[in-house]
């Protein structure tokens, strides 16, 4: 009799195979891409099954949901905050996540810095870029990115690691290409090593464009009802 979470194991094998093929086509080593399991609305039991199968990085979208589930997670996996983060919520996660991927303003940067220093830690961050200029999405405009990167690189308690984006799905390739160019342009100046882009529908394409971290939720856990 099979396990109720066998489908997660199957999905994980397929995703890893897809990443491997995309890396081979791009002349990259499979180890150069890290897989994140996006856990929004997913039960901790399902998440822990994925961890048991080798997933070592979780992505959380909502502070409240994360706080309700974090004590149930297998603690061997690392957790990143990937959703839009309000400054008044930073205090709740500062000691429970190893990276905040959604930094898009100096105000948020300042609050992360204040709390990181207060708690005696250095917080890894990514600057989120609104590469498609969409009103519905957060992220810094590409034209304002250098200024935010400069500020982040000089802020106490912050370690700037790279860039994150959610490109418009309709013309994903165009915007993945633009993000790749931005990363190429600034990674040397700011010693960045993480380019977080690619989700269930476009992670293989993102790998072709240089992504080092892909964020997969539905493709791993199946379709969920978002509340």
PDB file of C-alpha atoms in Angstrom:
ATOM      1  CA  UNK A   1       0.000   0.000   0.000  1.00  0.00           C
ATOM      2  CA  UNK A   2       1.410   3.357  -1.024  1.00  0.00           C
ATOM      3  CA  UNK A   3       2.024   6.381   1.125  1.00  0.00           C
ATOM      4  CA  UNK A   4      -0.512   9.216   0.811  1.00  0.00           C
ATOM      5  CA  UNK A   5       2.362  11.512  -0.134  1.00  0.00           C
ATOM      6  CA  UNK A   6       3.881   9.288  -2.849  1.00  0.00           C
ATOM      7  CA  UNK A   7       2.784  11.856  -5.450  1.00  0.00           C
ATOM      8  CA  UNK A   8       5.161  14.377  -3.848  1.00  0.00           C
ATOM      9  CA  UNK A   9       8.051  11.932  -4.248  1.00  0.00           C
ATOM     10  CA  UNK A  10       7.128  11.426  -7.926  1.00  0.00           C
ATOM     11  CA  UNK A  11       6.816  15.158  -8.551  1.00  0.00           C
ATOM     12  CA  UNK A  12      10.154  15.792  -6.865  1.00  0.00           C
ATOM     13  CA  UNK A  13      11.897  13.218  -9.073  1.00  0.00           C
ATOM     14  CA  UNK A  14      10.403  14.813 -12.187  1.00  0.00           C
ATOM     15  CA  UNK A  15      11.342  18.361 -11.119  1.00  0.00           C
ATOM     16  CA  UNK A  16      14.921  17.327 -10.355  1.00  0.00           C
ATOM     17  CA  UNK A  17      15.139  15.571 -13.730  1.00  0.00           C
ATOM     18  CA  UNK A  18      13.817  18.699 -15.484  1.00  0.00           C
ATOM     19  CA  UNK A  19      16.359  20.874 -13.688  1.00  0.00           C
ATOM     20  CA  UNK A  20      19.115  18.429 -14.612  1.00  0.00           C
ATOM     21  CA  UNK A  21      18.107  18.517 -18.291  1.00  0.00           C
ATOM     22  CA  UNK A  22      17.864  22.317 -18.304  1.00  0.00           C
ATOM     23  CA  UNK A  23      21.306  22.572 -16.684  1.00  0.00           C
ATOM     24  CA  UNK A  24      22.804  20.161 -19.225  1.00  0.00           C
ATOM     25  CA  UNK A  25      21.315  22.179 -22.094  1.00  0.00           C
ATOM     26  CA  UNK A  26      22.766  25.373 -20.607  1.00  0.00           C
ATOM     27  CA  UNK A  27      26.157  23.832 -19.870  1.00  0.00           C
ATOM     28  CA  UNK A  28      25.676  24.175 -16.125  1.00  0.00           C
ATOM     29  CA  UNK A  29      26.205  21.743 -13.263  1.00  0.00           C
ATOM     30  CA  UNK A  30      22.933  20.544 -11.658  1.00  0.00           C
ATOM     31  CA  UNK A  31      24.356  21.549  -8.261  1.00  0.00           C
ATOM     32  CA  UNK A  32      24.374  25.179  -9.423  1.00  0.00           C
ATOM     33  CA  UNK A  33      20.576  25.338  -9.018  1.00  0.00           C
ATOM     34  CA  UNK A  34      18.856  25.022  -5.667  1.00  0.00           C
ATOM     35  CA  UNK A  35      15.254  23.850  -5.402  1.00  0.00           C
ATOM     36  CA  UNK A  36      12.918  25.593  -2.962  1.00  0.00           C
ATOM     37  CA  UNK A  37       9.610  24.026  -1.911  1.00  0.00           C
ATOM     38  CA  UNK A  38       6.993  26.780  -1.661  1.00  0.00           C
ATOM     39  CA  UNK A  39       4.717  25.830   1.228  1.00  0.00           C
ATOM     40  CA  UNK A  40       1.802  28.276   1.009  1.00  0.00           C
ATOM     41  CA  UNK A  41      -1.386  26.461   2.193  1.00  0.00           C
ATOM     42  CA  UNK A  42       0.476  23.119   2.354  1.00  0.00           C
ATOM     43  CA  UNK A  43       0.024  20.952   5.460  1.00  0.00           C
ATOM     44  CA  UNK A  44       3.192  20.469   7.563  1.00  0.00           C
ATOM     45  CA  UNK A  45       2.913  16.679   7.109  1.00  0.00           C
ATOM     46  CA  UNK A  46       3.239  17.077   3.339  1.00  0.00           C
ATOM     47  CA  UNK A  47       6.117  19.526   3.767  1.00  0.00           C
ATOM     48  CA  UNK A  48       7.922  17.132   6.105  1.00  0.00           C
ATOM     49  CA  UNK A  49       7.529  14.335   3.558  1.00  0.00           C
ATOM     50  CA  UNK A  50       9.255  16.522   0.970  1.00  0.00           C
ATOM     51  CA  UNK A  51      12.039  17.231   3.469  1.00  0.00           C
ATOM     52  CA  UNK A  52      12.431  13.496   4.126  1.00  0.00           C
ATOM     53  CA  UNK A  53      12.788  13.064   0.343  1.00  0.00           C
ATOM     54  CA  UNK A  54      15.682  15.511   0.231  1.00  0.00           C
ATOM     55  CA  UNK A  55      14.183  19.012   0.002  1.00  0.00           C
ATOM     56  CA  UNK A  56      16.305  21.257   2.232  1.00  0.00           C
ATOM     57  CA  UNK A  57      14.824  24.706   1.536  1.00  0.00           C
ATOM     58  CA  UNK A  58      11.312  26.009   2.191  1.00  0.00           C
ATOM     59  CA  UNK A  59       9.755  29.252   0.956  1.00  0.00           C
ATOM     60  CA  UNK A  60       7.127  30.996   3.068  1.00  0.00           C
ATOM     61  CA  UNK A  61       4.758  33.627   1.674  1.00  0.00           C
ATOM     62  CA  UNK A  62       2.798  34.753   4.705  1.00  0.00           C
ATOM     63  CA  UNK A  63       4.110  35.556   8.168  1.00  0.00           C
ATOM     64  CA  UNK A  64       0.942  34.489   9.979  1.00  0.00           C
ATOM     65  CA  UNK A  65       0.761  31.133   8.220  1.00  0.00           C
ATOM     66  CA  UNK A  66       4.456  30.491   8.821  1.00  0.00           C
ATOM     67  CA  UNK A  67       4.117  31.207  12.537  1.00  0.00           C
ATOM     68  CA  UNK A  68       1.236  28.734  12.775  1.00  0.00           C
ATOM     69  CA  UNK A  69       3.252  25.945  11.081  1.00  0.00           C
ATOM     70  CA  UNK A  70       6.921  26.501  11.897  1.00  0.00           C
ATOM     71  CA  UNK A  71       7.004  24.387  15.055  1.00  0.00           C
ATOM     72  CA  UNK A  72       5.603  21.430  13.082  1.00  0.00           C
ATOM     73  CA  UNK A  73       8.306  21.522  10.412  1.00  0.00           C
ATOM     74  CA  UNK A  74      11.301  19.221  10.369  1.00  0.00           C
ATOM     75  CA  UNK A  75      13.971  21.658  11.564  1.00  0.00           C
ATOM     76  CA  UNK A  76      16.617  20.281   9.190  1.00  0.00           C
ATOM     77  CA  UNK A  77      15.258  22.428   6.343  1.00  0.00           C
ATOM     78  CA  UNK A  78      16.215  26.061   5.877  1.00  0.00           C
ATOM     79  CA  UNK A  79      13.394  28.627   5.565  1.00  0.00           C
ATOM     80  CA  UNK A  80      13.308  31.788   3.444  1.00  0.00           C
ATOM     81  CA  UNK A  81      10.614  34.476   3.471  1.00  0.00           C
ATOM     82  CA  UNK A  82       9.599  35.018  -0.156  1.00  0.00           C
ATOM     83  CA  UNK A  83       6.288  36.879   0.162  1.00  0.00           C
ATOM     84  CA  UNK A  84       5.681  40.602   0.436  1.00  0.00           C
ATOM     85  CA  UNK A  85       6.794  41.591   3.932  1.00  0.00           C
ATOM     86  CA  UNK A  86       5.385  44.515   5.912  1.00  0.00           C
ATOM     87  CA  UNK A  87       7.845  46.293   8.183  1.00  0.00           C
ATOM     88  CA  UNK A  88       5.698  45.615  11.266  1.00  0.00           C
ATOM     89  CA  UNK A  89       5.913  41.857  10.657  1.00  0.00           C
ATOM     90  CA  UNK A  90       9.726  41.602  10.462  1.00  0.00           C
ATOM     91  CA  UNK A  91      10.047  41.169  14.236  1.00  0.00           C
ATOM     92  CA  UNK A  92       8.070  37.919  14.106  1.00  0.00           C
ATOM     93  CA  UNK A  93      10.428  36.150  11.689  1.00  0.00           C
ATOM     94  CA  UNK A  94      13.841  37.719  12.267  1.00  0.00           C
ATOM     95  CA  UNK A  95      15.151  34.716  14.197  1.00  0.00           C
ATOM     96  CA  UNK A  96      13.345  31.980  12.252  1.00  0.00           C
ATOM     97  CA  UNK A  97      14.351  32.530   8.628  1.00  0.00           C
ATOM     98  CA  UNK A  98      17.816  32.482   7.088  1.00  0.00           C
ATOM     99  CA  UNK A  99      16.999  34.798   4.189  1.00  0.00           C
ATOM    100  CA  UNK A 100      14.412  37.427   3.224  1.00  0.00           C
ATOM    101  CA  UNK A 101      13.993  37.378  -0.559  1.00  0.00           C
ATOM    102  CA  UNK A 102      11.428  40.160  -0.911  1.00  0.00           C
ATOM    103  CA  UNK A 103      13.282  43.342   0.076  1.00  0.00           C
ATOM    104  CA  UNK A 104      12.017  46.152  -2.152  1.00  0.00           C
ATOM    105  CA  UNK A 105      12.408  49.385  -0.190  1.00  0.00           C
ATOM    106  CA  UNK A 106      14.834  51.264   2.038  1.00  0.00           C
ATOM    107  CA  UNK A 107      12.166  51.338   4.734  1.00  0.00           C
ATOM    108  CA  UNK A 108      11.980  47.533   4.888  1.00  0.00           C
ATOM    109  CA  UNK A 109      15.758  47.303   4.665  1.00  0.00           C
ATOM    110  CA  UNK A 110      16.067  49.643   7.647  1.00  0.00           C
ATOM    111  CA  UNK A 111      13.708  47.616   9.821  1.00  0.00           C
ATOM    112  CA  UNK A 112      15.441  44.321   8.972  1.00  0.00           C
ATOM    113  CA  UNK A 113      18.757  45.977   9.823  1.00  0.00           C
ATOM    114  CA  UNK A 114      17.475  47.332  13.135  1.00  0.00           C
ATOM    115  CA  UNK A 115      16.131  43.971  14.267  1.00  0.00           C
ATOM    116  CA  UNK A 116      19.081  41.970  12.953  1.00  0.00           C
ATOM    117  CA  UNK A 117      21.472  44.152  14.950  1.00  0.00           C
ATOM    118  CA  UNK A 118      19.229  43.991  18.010  1.00  0.00           C
ATOM    119  CA  UNK A 119      19.217  40.184  17.797  1.00  0.00           C
ATOM    120  CA  UNK A 120      22.938  39.923  17.127  1.00  0.00           C
ATOM    121  CA  UNK A 121      22.662  38.444  13.673  1.00  0.00           C
ATOM    122  CA  UNK A 122      23.352  39.112  10.012  1.00  0.00           C
ATOM    123  CA  UNK A 123      20.342  38.655   7.717  1.00  0.00           C
ATOM    124  CA  UNK A 124      20.869  37.470   4.168  1.00  0.00           C
ATOM    125  CA  UNK A 125      18.593  39.311   1.749  1.00  0.00           C
ATOM    126  CA  UNK A 126      17.656  39.445  -1.918  1.00  0.00           C
ATOM    127  CA  UNK A 127      16.320  42.580  -3.552  1.00  0.00           C
ATOM    128  CA  UNK A 128      13.024  41.871  -5.288  1.00  0.00           C
ATOM    129  CA  UNK A 129      12.753  43.389  -8.761  1.00  0.00           C
ATOM    130  CA  UNK A 130       9.418  44.134 -10.456  1.00  0.00           C
ATOM    131  CA  UNK A 131      10.892  43.252 -13.825  1.00  0.00           C
ATOM    132  CA  UNK A 132       7.570  43.487 -15.677  1.00  0.00           C
ATOM    133  CA  UNK A 133       6.544  46.819 -14.130  1.00  0.00           C
ATOM    134  CA  UNK A 134       3.260  45.299 -12.975  1.00  0.00           C
ATOM    135  CA  UNK A 135       1.082  47.343 -10.605  1.00  0.00           C
ATOM    136  CA  UNK A 136      -0.161  44.156  -8.931  1.00  0.00           C
ATOM    137  CA  UNK A 137       3.319  43.056  -7.874  1.00  0.00           C
ATOM    138  CA  UNK A 138       5.771  44.374  -5.329  1.00  0.00           C
ATOM    139  CA  UNK A 139       9.431  44.858  -6.131  1.00  0.00           C
ATOM    140  CA  UNK A 140      11.753  47.712  -6.964  1.00  0.00           C
ATOM    141  CA  UNK A 141      11.687  49.166 -10.488  1.00  0.00           C
ATOM    142  CA  UNK A 142      14.780  48.111 -12.476  1.00  0.00           C
ATOM    143  CA  UNK A 143      15.806  51.770 -12.844  1.00  0.00           C
ATOM    144  CA  UNK A 144      15.887  52.147  -9.056  1.00  0.00           C
ATOM    145  CA  UNK A 145      17.637  48.846  -8.366  1.00  0.00           C
ATOM    146  CA  UNK A 146      21.220  50.100  -8.237  1.00  0.00           C
ATOM    147  CA  UNK A 147      20.349  52.652  -5.578  1.00  0.00           C
ATOM    148  CA  UNK A 148      18.701  49.986  -3.389  1.00  0.00           C
ATOM    149  CA  UNK A 149      21.613  47.588  -3.897  1.00  0.00           C
ATOM    150  CA  UNK A 150      24.041  50.334  -2.907  1.00  0.00           C
ATOM    151  CA  UNK A 151      22.058  51.033   0.255  1.00  0.00           C
ATOM    152  CA  UNK A 152      21.765  47.328   1.124  1.00  0.00           C
ATOM    153  CA  UNK A 153      25.487  46.771   0.678  1.00  0.00           C
ATOM    154  CA  UNK A 154      26.233  49.523   3.204  1.00  0.00           C
ATOM    155  CA  UNK A 155      23.594  48.638   5.821  1.00  0.00           C
ATOM    156  CA  UNK A 156      24.570  47.082   9.146  1.00  0.00           C
ATOM    157  CA  UNK A 157      23.194  43.636   9.911  1.00  0.00           C
ATOM    158  CA  UNK A 158      22.464  42.967   6.230  1.00  0.00           C
ATOM    159  CA  UNK A 159      24.274  40.656   3.812  1.00  0.00           C
ATOM    160  CA  UNK A 160      23.185  41.306   0.231  1.00  0.00           C
ATOM    161  CA  UNK A 161      23.157  37.991  -1.629  1.00  0.00           C
ATOM    162  CA  UNK A 162      21.349  38.708  -4.885  1.00  0.00           C
ATOM    163  CA  UNK A 163      18.096  39.325  -6.739  1.00  0.00           C
ATOM    164  CA  UNK A 164      14.601  37.821  -6.852  1.00  0.00           C
ATOM    165  CA  UNK A 165      11.741  38.284  -9.305  1.00  0.00           C
ATOM    166  CA  UNK A 166       8.333  36.983 -10.372  1.00  0.00           C
ATOM    167  CA  UNK A 167       8.148  37.747 -14.111  1.00  0.00           C
ATOM    168  CA  UNK A 168       4.857  38.170 -15.987  1.00  0.00           C
ATOM    169  CA  UNK A 169       3.856  34.628 -17.039  1.00  0.00           C
ATOM    170  CA  UNK A 170       2.750  35.603 -20.540  1.00  0.00           C
ATOM    171  CA  UNK A 171       6.186  36.729 -21.735  1.00  0.00           C
ATOM    172  CA  UNK A 172       8.317  34.933 -19.215  1.00  0.00           C
ATOM    173  CA  UNK A 173      11.347  34.444 -21.489  1.00  0.00           C
ATOM    174  CA  UNK A 174      11.706  38.144 -22.267  1.00  0.00           C
ATOM    175  CA  UNK A 175      11.678  39.115 -18.602  1.00  0.00           C
ATOM    176  CA  UNK A 176      13.861  36.202 -17.474  1.00  0.00           C
ATOM    177  CA  UNK A 177      16.375  37.472 -20.019  1.00  0.00           C
ATOM    178  CA  UNK A 178      16.176  41.000 -18.637  1.00  0.00           C
ATOM    179  CA  UNK A 179      16.692  39.741 -15.080  1.00  0.00           C
ATOM    180  CA  UNK A 180      19.671  37.729 -16.224  1.00  0.00           C
ATOM    181  CA  UNK A 181      21.165  40.902 -17.708  1.00  0.00           C
ATOM    182  CA  UNK A 182      20.564  42.865 -14.486  1.00  0.00           C
ATOM    183  CA  UNK A 183      22.205  40.158 -12.419  1.00  0.00           C
ATOM    184  CA  UNK A 184      25.145  40.058 -14.815  1.00  0.00           C
ATOM    185  CA  UNK A 185      25.470  43.825 -14.592  1.00  0.00           C
ATOM    186  CA  UNK A 186      25.480  44.100 -10.799  1.00  0.00           C
ATOM    187  CA  UNK A 187      26.645  40.755  -9.408  1.00  0.00           C
ATOM    188  CA  UNK A 188      30.334  41.655  -9.639  1.00  0.00           C
ATOM    189  CA  UNK A 189      29.963  45.096  -8.098  1.00  0.00           C
ATOM    190  CA  UNK A 190      27.991  43.776  -5.123  1.00  0.00           C
ATOM    191  CA  UNK A 191      29.450  40.235  -4.845  1.00  0.00           C
ATOM    192  CA  UNK A 192      26.030  38.638  -5.402  1.00  0.00           C
ATOM    193  CA  UNK A 193      25.660  34.886  -5.895  1.00  0.00           C
ATOM    194  CA  UNK A 194      21.893  34.233  -5.832  1.00  0.00           C
ATOM    195  CA  UNK A 195      19.422  34.806  -8.672  1.00  0.00           C
ATOM    196  CA  UNK A 196      16.021  33.578  -7.487  1.00  0.00           C
ATOM    197  CA  UNK A 197      13.586  33.222 -10.381  1.00  0.00           C
ATOM    198  CA  UNK A 198      11.472  30.504 -11.906  1.00  0.00           C
ATOM    199  CA  UNK A 199       8.334  28.871 -10.530  1.00  0.00           C
ATOM    200  CA  UNK A 200       6.212  25.846 -11.433  1.00  0.00           C
ATOM    201  CA  UNK A 201       5.409  27.063 -14.952  1.00  0.00           C
ATOM    202  CA  UNK A 202       8.835  28.380 -15.959  1.00  0.00           C
ATOM    203  CA  UNK A 203      11.572  26.914 -13.749  1.00  0.00           C
ATOM    204  CA  UNK A 204      13.286  25.061 -16.620  1.00  0.00           C
ATOM    205  CA  UNK A 205      13.384  28.286 -18.665  1.00  0.00           C
ATOM    206  CA  UNK A 206      14.693  30.189 -15.641  1.00  0.00           C
ATOM    207  CA  UNK A 207      17.571  27.728 -15.337  1.00  0.00           C
ATOM    208  CA  UNK A 208      18.483  28.443 -18.960  1.00  0.00           C
ATOM    209  CA  UNK A 209      18.639  32.139 -18.068  1.00  0.00           C
ATOM    210  CA  UNK A 210      20.963  31.615 -15.120  1.00  0.00           C
ATOM    211  CA  UNK A 211      18.650  31.191 -12.124  1.00  0.00           C
ATOM    212  CA  UNK A 212      20.453  29.695  -9.126  1.00  0.00           C
ATOM    213  CA  UNK A 213      17.280  29.125  -7.075  1.00  0.00           C
ATOM    214  CA  UNK A 214      13.876  27.986  -8.366  1.00  0.00           C
ATOM    215  CA  UNK A 215      10.709  28.206  -6.252  1.00  0.00           C
ATOM    216  CA  UNK A 216       8.237  25.388  -6.876  1.00  0.00           C
ATOM    217  CA  UNK A 217       4.936  24.943  -5.040  1.00  0.00           C
ATOM    218  CA  UNK A 218       2.092  23.619  -7.195  1.00  0.00           C
ATOM    219  CA  UNK A 219       4.463  21.482  -9.266  1.00  0.00           C
ATOM    220  CA  UNK A 220       5.604  19.712  -6.125  1.00  0.00           C
ATOM    221  CA  UNK A 221       2.567  19.630  -3.844  1.00  0.00           C
ATOM    222  CA  UNK A 222      -0.242  19.831  -6.413  1.00  0.00           C
ATOM    223  CA  UNK A 223      -2.885  22.503  -6.882  1.00  0.00           C
ATOM    224  CA  UNK A 224      -4.048  24.119  -3.679  1.00  0.00           C
ATOM    225  CA  UNK A 225      -6.977  26.359  -2.856  1.00  0.00           C
ATOM    226  CA  UNK A 226      -5.515  29.740  -2.007  1.00  0.00           C
ATOM    227  CA  UNK A 227      -7.343  31.543   0.745  1.00  0.00           C
TER     228      UNK A 227
END
